[in-house]
Each structure stands twice: as structure tokens, then as C-alpha cells.
PDB file of C-alpha atoms in Angstrom:
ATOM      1  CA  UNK G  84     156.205  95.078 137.516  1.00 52.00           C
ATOM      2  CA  UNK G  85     154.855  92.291 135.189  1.00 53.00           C
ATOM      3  CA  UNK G  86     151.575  92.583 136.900  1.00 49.00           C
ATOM      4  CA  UNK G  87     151.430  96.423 136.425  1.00 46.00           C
ATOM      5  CA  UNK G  88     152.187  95.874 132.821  1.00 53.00           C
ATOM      6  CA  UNK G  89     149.244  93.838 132.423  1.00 49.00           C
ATOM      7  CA  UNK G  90     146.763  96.061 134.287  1.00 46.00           C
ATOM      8  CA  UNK G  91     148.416  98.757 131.755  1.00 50.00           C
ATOM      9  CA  UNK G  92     147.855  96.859 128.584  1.00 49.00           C
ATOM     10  CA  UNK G  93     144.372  95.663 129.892  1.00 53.00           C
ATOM     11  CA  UNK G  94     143.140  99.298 130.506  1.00 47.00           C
ATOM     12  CA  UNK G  95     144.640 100.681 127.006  1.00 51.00           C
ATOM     13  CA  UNK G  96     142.959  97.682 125.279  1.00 55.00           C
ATOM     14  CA  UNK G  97     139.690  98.547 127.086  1.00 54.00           C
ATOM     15  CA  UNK G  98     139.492 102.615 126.750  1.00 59.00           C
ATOM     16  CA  UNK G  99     138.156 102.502 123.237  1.00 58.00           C
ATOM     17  CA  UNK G 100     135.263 100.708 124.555  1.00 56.00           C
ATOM     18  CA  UNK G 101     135.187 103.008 127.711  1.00 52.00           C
ATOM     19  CA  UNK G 102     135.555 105.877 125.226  1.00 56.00           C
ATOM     20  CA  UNK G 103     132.423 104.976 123.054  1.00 55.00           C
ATOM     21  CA  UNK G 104     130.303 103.914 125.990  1.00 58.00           C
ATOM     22  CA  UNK G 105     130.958 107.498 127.644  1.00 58.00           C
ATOM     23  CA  UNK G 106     130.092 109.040 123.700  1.00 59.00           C
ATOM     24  CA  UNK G 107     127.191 106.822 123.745  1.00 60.00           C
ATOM     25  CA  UNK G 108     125.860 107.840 126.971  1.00 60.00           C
ATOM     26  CA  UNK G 109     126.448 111.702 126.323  1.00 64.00           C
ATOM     27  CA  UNK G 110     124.654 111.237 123.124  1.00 64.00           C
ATOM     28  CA  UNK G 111     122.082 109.703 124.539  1.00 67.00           C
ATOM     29  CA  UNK G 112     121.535 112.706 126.583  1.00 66.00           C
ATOM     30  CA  UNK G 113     121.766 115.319 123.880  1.00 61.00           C
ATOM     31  CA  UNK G 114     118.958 113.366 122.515  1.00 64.00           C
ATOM     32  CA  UNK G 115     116.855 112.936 125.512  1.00 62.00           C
ATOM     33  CA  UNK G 116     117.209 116.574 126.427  1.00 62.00           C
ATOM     34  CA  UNK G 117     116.437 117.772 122.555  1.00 59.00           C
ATOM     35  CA  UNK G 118     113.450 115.504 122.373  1.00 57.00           C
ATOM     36  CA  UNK G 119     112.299 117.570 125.924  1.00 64.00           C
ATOM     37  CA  UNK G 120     112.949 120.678 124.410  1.00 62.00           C
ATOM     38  CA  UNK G 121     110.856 119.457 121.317  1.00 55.00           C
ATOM     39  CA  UNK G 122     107.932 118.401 122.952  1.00 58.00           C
ATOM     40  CA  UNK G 123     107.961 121.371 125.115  1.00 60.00           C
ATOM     41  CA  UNK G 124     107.696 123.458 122.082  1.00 63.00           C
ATOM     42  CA  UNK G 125     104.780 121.546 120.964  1.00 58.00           C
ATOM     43  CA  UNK G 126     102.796 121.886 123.983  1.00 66.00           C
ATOM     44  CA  UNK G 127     103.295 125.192 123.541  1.00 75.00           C
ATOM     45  CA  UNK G 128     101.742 125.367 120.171  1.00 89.00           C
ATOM     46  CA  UNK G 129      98.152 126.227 120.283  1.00 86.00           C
ATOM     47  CA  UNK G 130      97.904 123.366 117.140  1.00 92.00           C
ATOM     48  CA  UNK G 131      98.300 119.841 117.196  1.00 97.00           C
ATOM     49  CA  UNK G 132      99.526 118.340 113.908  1.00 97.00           C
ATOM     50  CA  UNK G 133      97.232 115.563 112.972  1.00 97.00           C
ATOM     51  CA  UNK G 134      97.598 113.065 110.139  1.00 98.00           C
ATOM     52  CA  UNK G 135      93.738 112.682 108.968  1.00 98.00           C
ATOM     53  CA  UNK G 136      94.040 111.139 106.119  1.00 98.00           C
ATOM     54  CA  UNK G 137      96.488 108.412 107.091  1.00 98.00           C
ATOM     55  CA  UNK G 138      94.265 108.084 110.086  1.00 97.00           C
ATOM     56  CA  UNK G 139      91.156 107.729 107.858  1.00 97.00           C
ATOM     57  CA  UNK G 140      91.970 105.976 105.020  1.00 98.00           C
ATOM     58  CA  UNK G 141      94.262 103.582 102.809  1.00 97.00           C
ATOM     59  CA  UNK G 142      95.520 103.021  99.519  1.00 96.00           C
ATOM     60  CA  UNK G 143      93.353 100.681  97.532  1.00 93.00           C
ATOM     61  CA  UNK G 144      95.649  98.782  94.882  1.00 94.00           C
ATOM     62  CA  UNK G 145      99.654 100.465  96.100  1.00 95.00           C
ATOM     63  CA  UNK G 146     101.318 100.827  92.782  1.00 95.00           C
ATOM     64  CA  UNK G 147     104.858  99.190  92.231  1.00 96.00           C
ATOM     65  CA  UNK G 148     106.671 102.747  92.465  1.00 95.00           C
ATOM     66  CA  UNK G 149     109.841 101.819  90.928  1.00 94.00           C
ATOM     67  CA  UNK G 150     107.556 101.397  87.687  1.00 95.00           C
ATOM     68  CA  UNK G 151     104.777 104.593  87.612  1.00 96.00           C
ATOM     69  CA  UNK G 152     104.232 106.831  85.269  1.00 95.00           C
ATOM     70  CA  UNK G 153     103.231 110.529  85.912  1.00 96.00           C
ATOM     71  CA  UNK G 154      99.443 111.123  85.078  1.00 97.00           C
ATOM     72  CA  UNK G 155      98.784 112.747  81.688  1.00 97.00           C
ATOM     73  CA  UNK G 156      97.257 115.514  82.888  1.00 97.00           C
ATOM     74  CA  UNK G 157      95.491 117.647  80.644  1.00 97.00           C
ATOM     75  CA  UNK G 158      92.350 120.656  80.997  1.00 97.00           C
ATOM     76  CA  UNK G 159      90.178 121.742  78.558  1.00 95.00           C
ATOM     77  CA  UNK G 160      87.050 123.489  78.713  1.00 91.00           C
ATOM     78  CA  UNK G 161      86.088 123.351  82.840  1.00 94.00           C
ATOM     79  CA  UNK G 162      87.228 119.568  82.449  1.00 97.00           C
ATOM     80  CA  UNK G 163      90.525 118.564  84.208  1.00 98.00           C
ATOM     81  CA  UNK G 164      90.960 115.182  83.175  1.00 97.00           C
ATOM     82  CA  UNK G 165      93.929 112.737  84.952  1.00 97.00           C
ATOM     83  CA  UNK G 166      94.741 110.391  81.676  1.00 96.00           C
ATOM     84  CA  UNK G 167      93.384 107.499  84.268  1.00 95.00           C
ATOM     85  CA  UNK G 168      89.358 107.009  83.578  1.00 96.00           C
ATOM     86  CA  UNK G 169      88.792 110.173  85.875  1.00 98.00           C
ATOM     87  CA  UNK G 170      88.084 114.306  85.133  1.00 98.00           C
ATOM     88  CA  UNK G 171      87.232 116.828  87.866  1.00 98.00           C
ATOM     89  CA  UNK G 172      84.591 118.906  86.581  1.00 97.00           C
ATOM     90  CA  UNK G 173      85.197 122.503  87.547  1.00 97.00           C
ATOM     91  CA  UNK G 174      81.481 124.655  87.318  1.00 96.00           C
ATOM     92  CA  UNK G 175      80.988 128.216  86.846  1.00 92.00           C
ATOM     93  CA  UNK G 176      83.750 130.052  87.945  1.00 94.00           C
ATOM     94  CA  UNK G 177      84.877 133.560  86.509  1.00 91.00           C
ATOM     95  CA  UNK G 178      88.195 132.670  85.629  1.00 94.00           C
ATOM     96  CA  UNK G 179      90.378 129.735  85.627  1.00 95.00           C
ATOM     97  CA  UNK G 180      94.247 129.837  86.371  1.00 95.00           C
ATOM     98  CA  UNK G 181      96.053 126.590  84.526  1.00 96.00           C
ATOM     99  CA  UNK G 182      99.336 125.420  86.342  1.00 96.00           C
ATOM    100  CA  UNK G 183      99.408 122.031  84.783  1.00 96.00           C
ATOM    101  CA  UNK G 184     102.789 123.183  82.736  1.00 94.00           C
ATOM    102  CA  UNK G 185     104.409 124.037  86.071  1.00 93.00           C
ATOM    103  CA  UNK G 186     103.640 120.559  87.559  1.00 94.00           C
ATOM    104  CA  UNK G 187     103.935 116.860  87.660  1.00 95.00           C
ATOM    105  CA  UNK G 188     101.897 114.397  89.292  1.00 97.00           C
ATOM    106  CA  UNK G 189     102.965 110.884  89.917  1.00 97.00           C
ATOM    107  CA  UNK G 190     102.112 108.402  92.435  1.00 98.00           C
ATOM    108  CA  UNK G 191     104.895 108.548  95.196  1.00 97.00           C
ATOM    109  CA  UNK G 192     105.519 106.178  98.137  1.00 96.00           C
ATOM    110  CA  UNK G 193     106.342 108.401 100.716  1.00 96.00           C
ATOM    111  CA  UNK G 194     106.300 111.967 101.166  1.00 97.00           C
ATOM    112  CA  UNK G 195     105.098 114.160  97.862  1.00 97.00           C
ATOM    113  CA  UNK G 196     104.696 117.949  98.288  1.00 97.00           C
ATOM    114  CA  UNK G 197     101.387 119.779  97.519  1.00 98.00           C
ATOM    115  CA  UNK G 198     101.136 121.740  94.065  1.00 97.00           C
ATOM    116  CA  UNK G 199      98.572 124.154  92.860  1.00 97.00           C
ATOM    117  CA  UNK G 200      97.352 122.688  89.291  1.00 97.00           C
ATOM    118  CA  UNK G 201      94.432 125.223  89.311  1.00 97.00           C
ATOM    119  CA  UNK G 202      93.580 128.660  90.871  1.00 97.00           C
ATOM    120  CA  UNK G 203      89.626 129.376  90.112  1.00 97.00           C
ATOM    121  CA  UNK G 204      87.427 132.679  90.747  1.00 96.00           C
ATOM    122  CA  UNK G 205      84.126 133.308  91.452  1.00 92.00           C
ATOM    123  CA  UNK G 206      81.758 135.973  92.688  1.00 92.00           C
ATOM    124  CA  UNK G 207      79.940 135.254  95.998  1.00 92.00           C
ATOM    125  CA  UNK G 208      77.078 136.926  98.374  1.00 93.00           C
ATOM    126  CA  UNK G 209      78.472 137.668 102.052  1.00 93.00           C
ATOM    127  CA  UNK G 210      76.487 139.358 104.513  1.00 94.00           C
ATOM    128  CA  UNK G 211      77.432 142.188 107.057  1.00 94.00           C
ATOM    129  CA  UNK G 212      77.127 141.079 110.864  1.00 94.00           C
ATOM    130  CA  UNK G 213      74.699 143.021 112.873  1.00 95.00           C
ATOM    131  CA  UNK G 214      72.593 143.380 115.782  1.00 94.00           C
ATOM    132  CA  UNK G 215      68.866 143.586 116.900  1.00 92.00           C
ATOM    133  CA  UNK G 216      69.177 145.127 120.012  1.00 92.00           C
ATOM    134  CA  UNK G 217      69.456 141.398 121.595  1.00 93.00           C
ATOM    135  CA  UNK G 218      71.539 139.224 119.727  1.00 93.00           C
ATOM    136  CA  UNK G 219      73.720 139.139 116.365  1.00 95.00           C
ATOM    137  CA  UNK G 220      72.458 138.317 113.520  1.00 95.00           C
ATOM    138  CA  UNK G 221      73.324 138.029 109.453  1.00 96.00           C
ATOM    139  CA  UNK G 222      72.109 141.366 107.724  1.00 95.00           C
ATOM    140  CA  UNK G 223      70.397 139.500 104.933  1.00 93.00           C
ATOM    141  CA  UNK G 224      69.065 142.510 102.972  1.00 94.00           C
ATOM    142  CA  UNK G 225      72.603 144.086 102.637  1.00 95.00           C
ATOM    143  CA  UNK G 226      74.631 141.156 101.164  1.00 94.00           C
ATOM    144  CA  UNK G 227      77.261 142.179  98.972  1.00 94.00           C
ATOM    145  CA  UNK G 228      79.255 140.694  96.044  1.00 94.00           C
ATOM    146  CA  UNK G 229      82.753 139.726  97.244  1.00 94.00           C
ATOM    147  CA  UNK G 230      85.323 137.098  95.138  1.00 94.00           C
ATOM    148  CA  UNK G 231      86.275 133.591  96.786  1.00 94.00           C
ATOM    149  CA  UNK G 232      89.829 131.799  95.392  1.00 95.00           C
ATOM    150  CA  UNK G 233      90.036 128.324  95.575  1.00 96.00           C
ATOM    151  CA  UNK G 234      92.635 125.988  94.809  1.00 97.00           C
ATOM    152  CA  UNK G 235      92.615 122.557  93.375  1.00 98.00           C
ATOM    153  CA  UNK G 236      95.450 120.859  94.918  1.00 98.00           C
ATOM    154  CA  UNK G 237      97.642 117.564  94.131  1.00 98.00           C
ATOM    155  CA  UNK G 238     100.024 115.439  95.595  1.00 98.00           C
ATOM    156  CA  UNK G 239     101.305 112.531  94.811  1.00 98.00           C
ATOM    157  CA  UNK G 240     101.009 110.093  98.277  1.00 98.00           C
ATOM    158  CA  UNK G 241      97.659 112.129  99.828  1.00 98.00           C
ATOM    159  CA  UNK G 242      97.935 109.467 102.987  1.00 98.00           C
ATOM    160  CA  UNK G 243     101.672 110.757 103.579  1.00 98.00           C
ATOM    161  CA  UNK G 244     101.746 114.254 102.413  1.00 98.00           C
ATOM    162  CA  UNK G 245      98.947 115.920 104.241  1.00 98.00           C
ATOM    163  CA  UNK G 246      98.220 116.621 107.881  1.00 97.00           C
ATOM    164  CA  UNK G 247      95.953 119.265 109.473  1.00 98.00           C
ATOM    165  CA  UNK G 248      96.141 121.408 112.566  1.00 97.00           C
ATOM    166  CA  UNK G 249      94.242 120.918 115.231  1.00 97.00           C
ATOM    167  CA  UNK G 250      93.236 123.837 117.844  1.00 96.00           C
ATOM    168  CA  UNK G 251      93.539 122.732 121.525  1.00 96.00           C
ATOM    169  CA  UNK G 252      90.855 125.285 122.312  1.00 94.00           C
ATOM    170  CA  UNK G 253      87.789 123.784 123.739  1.00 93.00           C
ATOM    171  CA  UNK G 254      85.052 124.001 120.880  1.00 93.00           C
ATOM    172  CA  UNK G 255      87.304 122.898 117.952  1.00 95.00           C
ATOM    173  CA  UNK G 256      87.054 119.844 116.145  1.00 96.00           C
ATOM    174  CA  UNK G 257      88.552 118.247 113.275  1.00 97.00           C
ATOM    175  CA  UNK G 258      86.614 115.436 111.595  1.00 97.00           C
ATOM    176  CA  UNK G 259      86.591 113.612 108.022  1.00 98.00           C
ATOM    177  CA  UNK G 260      83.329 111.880 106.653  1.00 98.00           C
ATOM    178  CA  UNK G 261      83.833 109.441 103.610  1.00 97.00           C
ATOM    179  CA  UNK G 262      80.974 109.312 101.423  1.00 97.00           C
ATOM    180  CA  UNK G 263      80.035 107.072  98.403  1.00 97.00           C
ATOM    181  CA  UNK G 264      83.253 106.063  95.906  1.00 97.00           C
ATOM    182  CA  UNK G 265      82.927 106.888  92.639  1.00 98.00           C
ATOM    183  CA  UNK G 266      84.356 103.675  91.049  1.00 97.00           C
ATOM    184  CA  UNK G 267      87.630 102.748  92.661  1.00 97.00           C
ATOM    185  CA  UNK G 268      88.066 106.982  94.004  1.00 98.00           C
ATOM    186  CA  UNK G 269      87.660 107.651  97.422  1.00 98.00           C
ATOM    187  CA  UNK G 270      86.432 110.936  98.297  1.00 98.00           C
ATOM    188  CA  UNK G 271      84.595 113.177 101.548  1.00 98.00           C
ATOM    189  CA  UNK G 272      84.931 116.034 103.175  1.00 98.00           C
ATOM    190  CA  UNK G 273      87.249 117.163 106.316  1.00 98.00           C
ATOM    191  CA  UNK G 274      85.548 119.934 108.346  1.00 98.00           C
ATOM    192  CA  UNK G 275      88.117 121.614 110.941  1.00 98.00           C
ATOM    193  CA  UNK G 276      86.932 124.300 112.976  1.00 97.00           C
ATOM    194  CA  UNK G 277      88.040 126.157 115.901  1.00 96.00           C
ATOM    195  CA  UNK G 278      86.791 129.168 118.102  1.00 95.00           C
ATOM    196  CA  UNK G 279      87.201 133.086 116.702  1.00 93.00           C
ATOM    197  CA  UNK G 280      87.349 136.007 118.963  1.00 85.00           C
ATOM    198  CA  UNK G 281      88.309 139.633 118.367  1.00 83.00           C
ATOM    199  CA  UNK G 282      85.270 141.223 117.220  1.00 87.00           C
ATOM    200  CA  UNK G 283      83.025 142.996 119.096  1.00 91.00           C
ATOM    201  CA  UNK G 284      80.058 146.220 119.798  1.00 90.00           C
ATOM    202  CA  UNK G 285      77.596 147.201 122.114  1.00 91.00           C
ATOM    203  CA  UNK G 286      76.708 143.816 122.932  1.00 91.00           C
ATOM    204  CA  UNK G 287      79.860 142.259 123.721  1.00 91.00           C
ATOM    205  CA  UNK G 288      81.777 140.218 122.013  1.00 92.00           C
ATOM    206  CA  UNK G 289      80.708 138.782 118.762  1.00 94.00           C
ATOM    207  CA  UNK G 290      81.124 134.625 118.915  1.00 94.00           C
ATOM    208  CA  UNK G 291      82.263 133.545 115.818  1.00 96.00           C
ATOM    209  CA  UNK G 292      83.912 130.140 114.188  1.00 97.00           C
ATOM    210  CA  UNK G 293      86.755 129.833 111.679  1.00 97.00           C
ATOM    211  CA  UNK G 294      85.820 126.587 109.820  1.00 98.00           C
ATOM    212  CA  UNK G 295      87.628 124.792 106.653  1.00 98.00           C
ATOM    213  CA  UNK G 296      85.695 122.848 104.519  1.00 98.00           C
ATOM    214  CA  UNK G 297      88.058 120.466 102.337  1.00 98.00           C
ATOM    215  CA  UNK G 298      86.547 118.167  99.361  1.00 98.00           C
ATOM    216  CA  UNK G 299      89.117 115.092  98.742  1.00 98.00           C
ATOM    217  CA  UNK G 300      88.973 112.403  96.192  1.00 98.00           C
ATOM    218  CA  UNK G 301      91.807 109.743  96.452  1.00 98.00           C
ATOM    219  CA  UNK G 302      92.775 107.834  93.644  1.00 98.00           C
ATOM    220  CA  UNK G 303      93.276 103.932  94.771  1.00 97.00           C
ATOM    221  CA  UNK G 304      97.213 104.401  93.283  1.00 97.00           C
ATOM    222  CA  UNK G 305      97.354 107.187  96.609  1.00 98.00           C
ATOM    223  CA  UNK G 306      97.497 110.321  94.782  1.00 98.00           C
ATOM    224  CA  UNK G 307      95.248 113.037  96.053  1.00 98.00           C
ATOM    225  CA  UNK G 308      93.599 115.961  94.941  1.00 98.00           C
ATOM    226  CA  UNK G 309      91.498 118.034  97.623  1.00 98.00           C
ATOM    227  CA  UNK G 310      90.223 121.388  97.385  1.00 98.00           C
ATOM    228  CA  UNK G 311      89.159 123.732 100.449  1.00 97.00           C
ATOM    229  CA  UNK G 312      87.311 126.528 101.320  1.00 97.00           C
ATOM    230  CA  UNK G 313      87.913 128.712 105.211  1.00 96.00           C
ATOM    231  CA  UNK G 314      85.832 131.435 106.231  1.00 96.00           C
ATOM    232  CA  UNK G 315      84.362 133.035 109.818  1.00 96.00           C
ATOM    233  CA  UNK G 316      80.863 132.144 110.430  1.00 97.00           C
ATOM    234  CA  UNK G 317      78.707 133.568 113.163  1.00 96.00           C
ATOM    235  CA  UNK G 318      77.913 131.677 116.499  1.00 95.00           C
ATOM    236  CA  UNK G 319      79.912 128.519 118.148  1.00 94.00           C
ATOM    237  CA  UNK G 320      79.646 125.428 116.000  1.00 95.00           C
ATOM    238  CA  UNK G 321      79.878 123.020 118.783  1.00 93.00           C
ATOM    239  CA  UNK G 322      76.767 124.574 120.055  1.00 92.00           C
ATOM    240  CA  UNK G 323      74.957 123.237 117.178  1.00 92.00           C
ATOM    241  CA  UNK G 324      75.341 119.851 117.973  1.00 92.00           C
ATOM    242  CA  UNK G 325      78.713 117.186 118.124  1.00 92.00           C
ATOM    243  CA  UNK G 326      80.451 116.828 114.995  1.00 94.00           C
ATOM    244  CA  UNK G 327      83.534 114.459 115.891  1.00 89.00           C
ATOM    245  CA  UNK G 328      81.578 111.497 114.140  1.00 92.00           C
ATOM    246  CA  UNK G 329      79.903 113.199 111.044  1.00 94.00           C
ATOM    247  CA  UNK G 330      76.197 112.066 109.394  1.00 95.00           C
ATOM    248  CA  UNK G 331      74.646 113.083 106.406  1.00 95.00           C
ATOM    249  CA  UNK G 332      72.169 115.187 108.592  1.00 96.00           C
ATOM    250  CA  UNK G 333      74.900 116.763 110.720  1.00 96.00           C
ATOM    251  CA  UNK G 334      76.860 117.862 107.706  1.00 97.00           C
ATOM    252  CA  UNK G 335      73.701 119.269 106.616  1.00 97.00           C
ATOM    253  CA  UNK G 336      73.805 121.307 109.782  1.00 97.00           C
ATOM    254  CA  UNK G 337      77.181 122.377 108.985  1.00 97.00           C
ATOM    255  CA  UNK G 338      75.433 123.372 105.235  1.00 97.00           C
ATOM    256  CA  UNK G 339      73.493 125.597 107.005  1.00 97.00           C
ATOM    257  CA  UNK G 340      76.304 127.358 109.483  1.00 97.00           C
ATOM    258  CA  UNK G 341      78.397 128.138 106.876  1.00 97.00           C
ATOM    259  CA  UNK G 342      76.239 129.807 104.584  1.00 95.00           C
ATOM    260  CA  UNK G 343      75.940 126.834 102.259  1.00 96.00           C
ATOM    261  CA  UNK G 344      79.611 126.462 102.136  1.00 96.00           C
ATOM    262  CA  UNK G 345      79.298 122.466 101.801  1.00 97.00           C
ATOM    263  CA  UNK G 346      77.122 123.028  98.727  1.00 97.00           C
ATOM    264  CA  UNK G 347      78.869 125.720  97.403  1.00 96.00           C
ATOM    265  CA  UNK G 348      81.906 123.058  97.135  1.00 96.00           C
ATOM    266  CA  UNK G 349      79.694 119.809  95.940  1.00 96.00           C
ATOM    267  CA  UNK G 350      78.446 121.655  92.933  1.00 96.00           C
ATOM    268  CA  UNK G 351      81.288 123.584  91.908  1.00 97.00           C
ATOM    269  CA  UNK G 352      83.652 120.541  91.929  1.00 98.00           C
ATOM    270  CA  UNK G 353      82.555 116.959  90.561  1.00 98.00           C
ATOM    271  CA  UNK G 354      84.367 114.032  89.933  1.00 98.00           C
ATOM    272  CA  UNK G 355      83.318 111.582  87.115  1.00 97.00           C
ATOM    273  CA  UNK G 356      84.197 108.577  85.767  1.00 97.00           C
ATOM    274  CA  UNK G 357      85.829 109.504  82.024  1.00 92.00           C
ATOM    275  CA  UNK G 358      83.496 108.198  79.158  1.00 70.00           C
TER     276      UNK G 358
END
């Protein structure tokens, strides 16, 4: 009897532990099947999420966040200047929607959702898609005027606020090429382009590309501002030539596919260094 006793006592001290082993375990397997069930669904996606700024790039000088102020953010005139030595210089656009009210920027250390500061309008020249009997081609002498909205975006931690998608489809790509800093700002471009199908006449389908140019500039505190441009081009990109390491002469290629896309953006948006 004492013996029995003891066994008794020994297996009601132990069945907590027994108890949150066996809780353990079976949580352990809600996770392991959830995590299956979540990587199932993103092999299903026809995207993959990629981080290409954090992948890219760093923050220069990483503020002390418990003591940042929010820019002093102002626009006047095509001029959006960030109270820190820096103004984007918007050119010729139509009209000019100002969301600076609605918004604050401040550097952030983590995760810092996108706002729209600015929505800007302008007139552009697209051309109709047609064929010669052999192969399509850009009707050049029937352009017409069409409008193109653009966004200047901000957020406050660029590295940890932005990612891109991907398409798993053979011929996409997603690249980013830094170029030359102005002073301490980092800035480039991030082409991401993918296949198009859907369209087509007499001669078949029509091969297209849906390509997004996106302009950055990173401040060396981490806040970004980025604006981007997406349209469908005619032909296959990656038929021009390989674009997962970028050049100056390959972008200029790019230029060229996208109707002057990567120009339009360079001239209509500058950064400069605040006299």
C-alpha cells in the first residue's frame, strides 16, 4: 500500500509536466501543419514577394529613433522640398494633387506604411498596335494623346516597408540598378517585368510585356520616396538581351522598349541638393 501511494503521488506530481509536454507537442503540430498549408499557398501564387530594397541597399547614418523628428515637409511651386538639404523637383505636369496635409513622414525603424504626398498629371503620346502583314508593329503616324497618373510616394523605413512581386513565369525579371548619389541620397531605378498575353488578330497572338519602371531616392536616415510608372509594351523583353544585372547601356535598351519610359521618369522627377 505504501508503495502504491508513492507511485500515486509520483504520477500526480509529474502530470503537469506530462500535460504541457503533450500541449507542447500538439502545438507544435498545429504549427508545422499551418506553416505547410502556408507555403503551399505560396507556391501557388503566380508572385514571389521579394524584398529589393533590403536586398540592395542599407541605411547610411541609422537615426536614434527614440529622438526623430518628422520632416518639415512643404511644396511650393513644382518644388517639394523635405526641410533636410533636399527638394524633388516635379517638371511639367498638368496638374498637381498636394497630400502633404494628410501625411507625416518620419524616419521609422521598422515597418512604415506607404502614403501618397503627391498625385501629378500629364498628357502623353501612345500608339495603336498594328500589323504589316508579317509582324506587329507600333502605328507611329496614329499616336494619340492619352493622360498618365503618377504618384510620388513616402515611407518612412524604405528598406523595411517595400517589397515587390515577382512573376514565376519564365521571361520575368526583377532588377534594381543604383546610380550616382546625390550627396548622402541614394537613388536608381527598379525595372520588374513579366510576360503579357491576351491579345491577339490575324497573326496570332500579340507578345507583349507588362514592365514597372520605379525611380527611388533614399535618404541616409532610411526614409524613401520612389515614384513608378507600369505600362504594356510590345515584344518579349528578355528577348532583347539579359537584364538581371543592369548597365547604363542595357537600361538604355529598356529606354527604347518602353517608349522612352526611363526618360520620361528622369526628367520629370529630379532630386537636388537644397541651396
Amino acid at each position: 500500500m505504501i508503495l502504491l501511494g508513492i507511485i500515486a503521488i509520483g504520477l500526480a506530481a509529474a502530470s503537469p509536466f506530462l500535460a504541457a509536454m503533450v500541449a507542447m507537442k500538439v502545438s507544435e503540430g498545429i504549427v508545422a501543419i499551418s506553416q505547410k498549408k502556408l507555403d503551399q499557398i505560396e507556391a501557388d501564387q503566380p508572385f514571389t514577394e521579394i524584398p529589393i530594397f533590403k536586398q540592395n541597399l542599407s541605411i547610411q547614418f541609422p537615426p536614434d529613433y527614440q529622438r526623430v523628428e518628422k520632416y518639415d515637409l512643404s511644396f511650393n511651386e513644382g518644388n517639394l522640398n523635405f526641410g533636410n538639404g533636399y527638394t524633388l523637383q516635379l517638371n511639367d505636369f498638368s496638374s498637381i494633387e498636394n497630400h502633404l496635409n494628410e501625411n507625416t513622414l518620419i524616419a521609422t525603424k521598422n515597418y512604415d506604411p506607404v502614403n501618397n504626398l503627391l498625385m501629378v498629371k500629364n498628357s502623353i503620346t501612345q500608339f495603336p498596335i498594328v500589323n504589316d502583314g508579317k509582324k506587329h508593329i507600333y502605328d507611329k503616324a496614329n499616336g494619340f494623346e492619352t493622360e498618365r497618373v503618377t504618384a510620388v510616394r513616402v515611407t518612412g523605413n524604405l528598406l523595411e516597408s517595400v517589397t515587390m512581386q515577382k512573376m514565376k513565369e519564365s521571361g520575368s525579371f526583377l532588377t534594381l540598378y543604383q546610380q550616382n548619389n546625390i550627396g548622402d541620397v541614394k537613388t536608381g531605378i527598379v525595372i520588374n517585368a513579366s510576360p503579357s498575353s491576351g491579345l491577339s488578330d490575324e497573326l496570332g497572338e500579340i507578345s507583349q510585356s507588362y514592365v514597372i519602371l520605379t525611380k527611388y531616392w533614399l535618404f541616409p536616415d532610411g526614409v524613401g520616396v520612389f515614384v513608378d510608372v507600369n505600362d504594356l509594351y510590345l515584344g518579349k523583353l528578355v528577348d532583347e538581351d539579359d537584364f538581371d544585372h543592369l548597365t547604363e547601356k542595357k537600361l538604355a535598351e529598356i529606354d527604347r522598349f518602353t517608349n522612352n519610359t526611363y526618360t520620361w521618369l528622369s526628367e520629370h522627377f529630379e532630386m537636388k541638393i537644397t541651396d
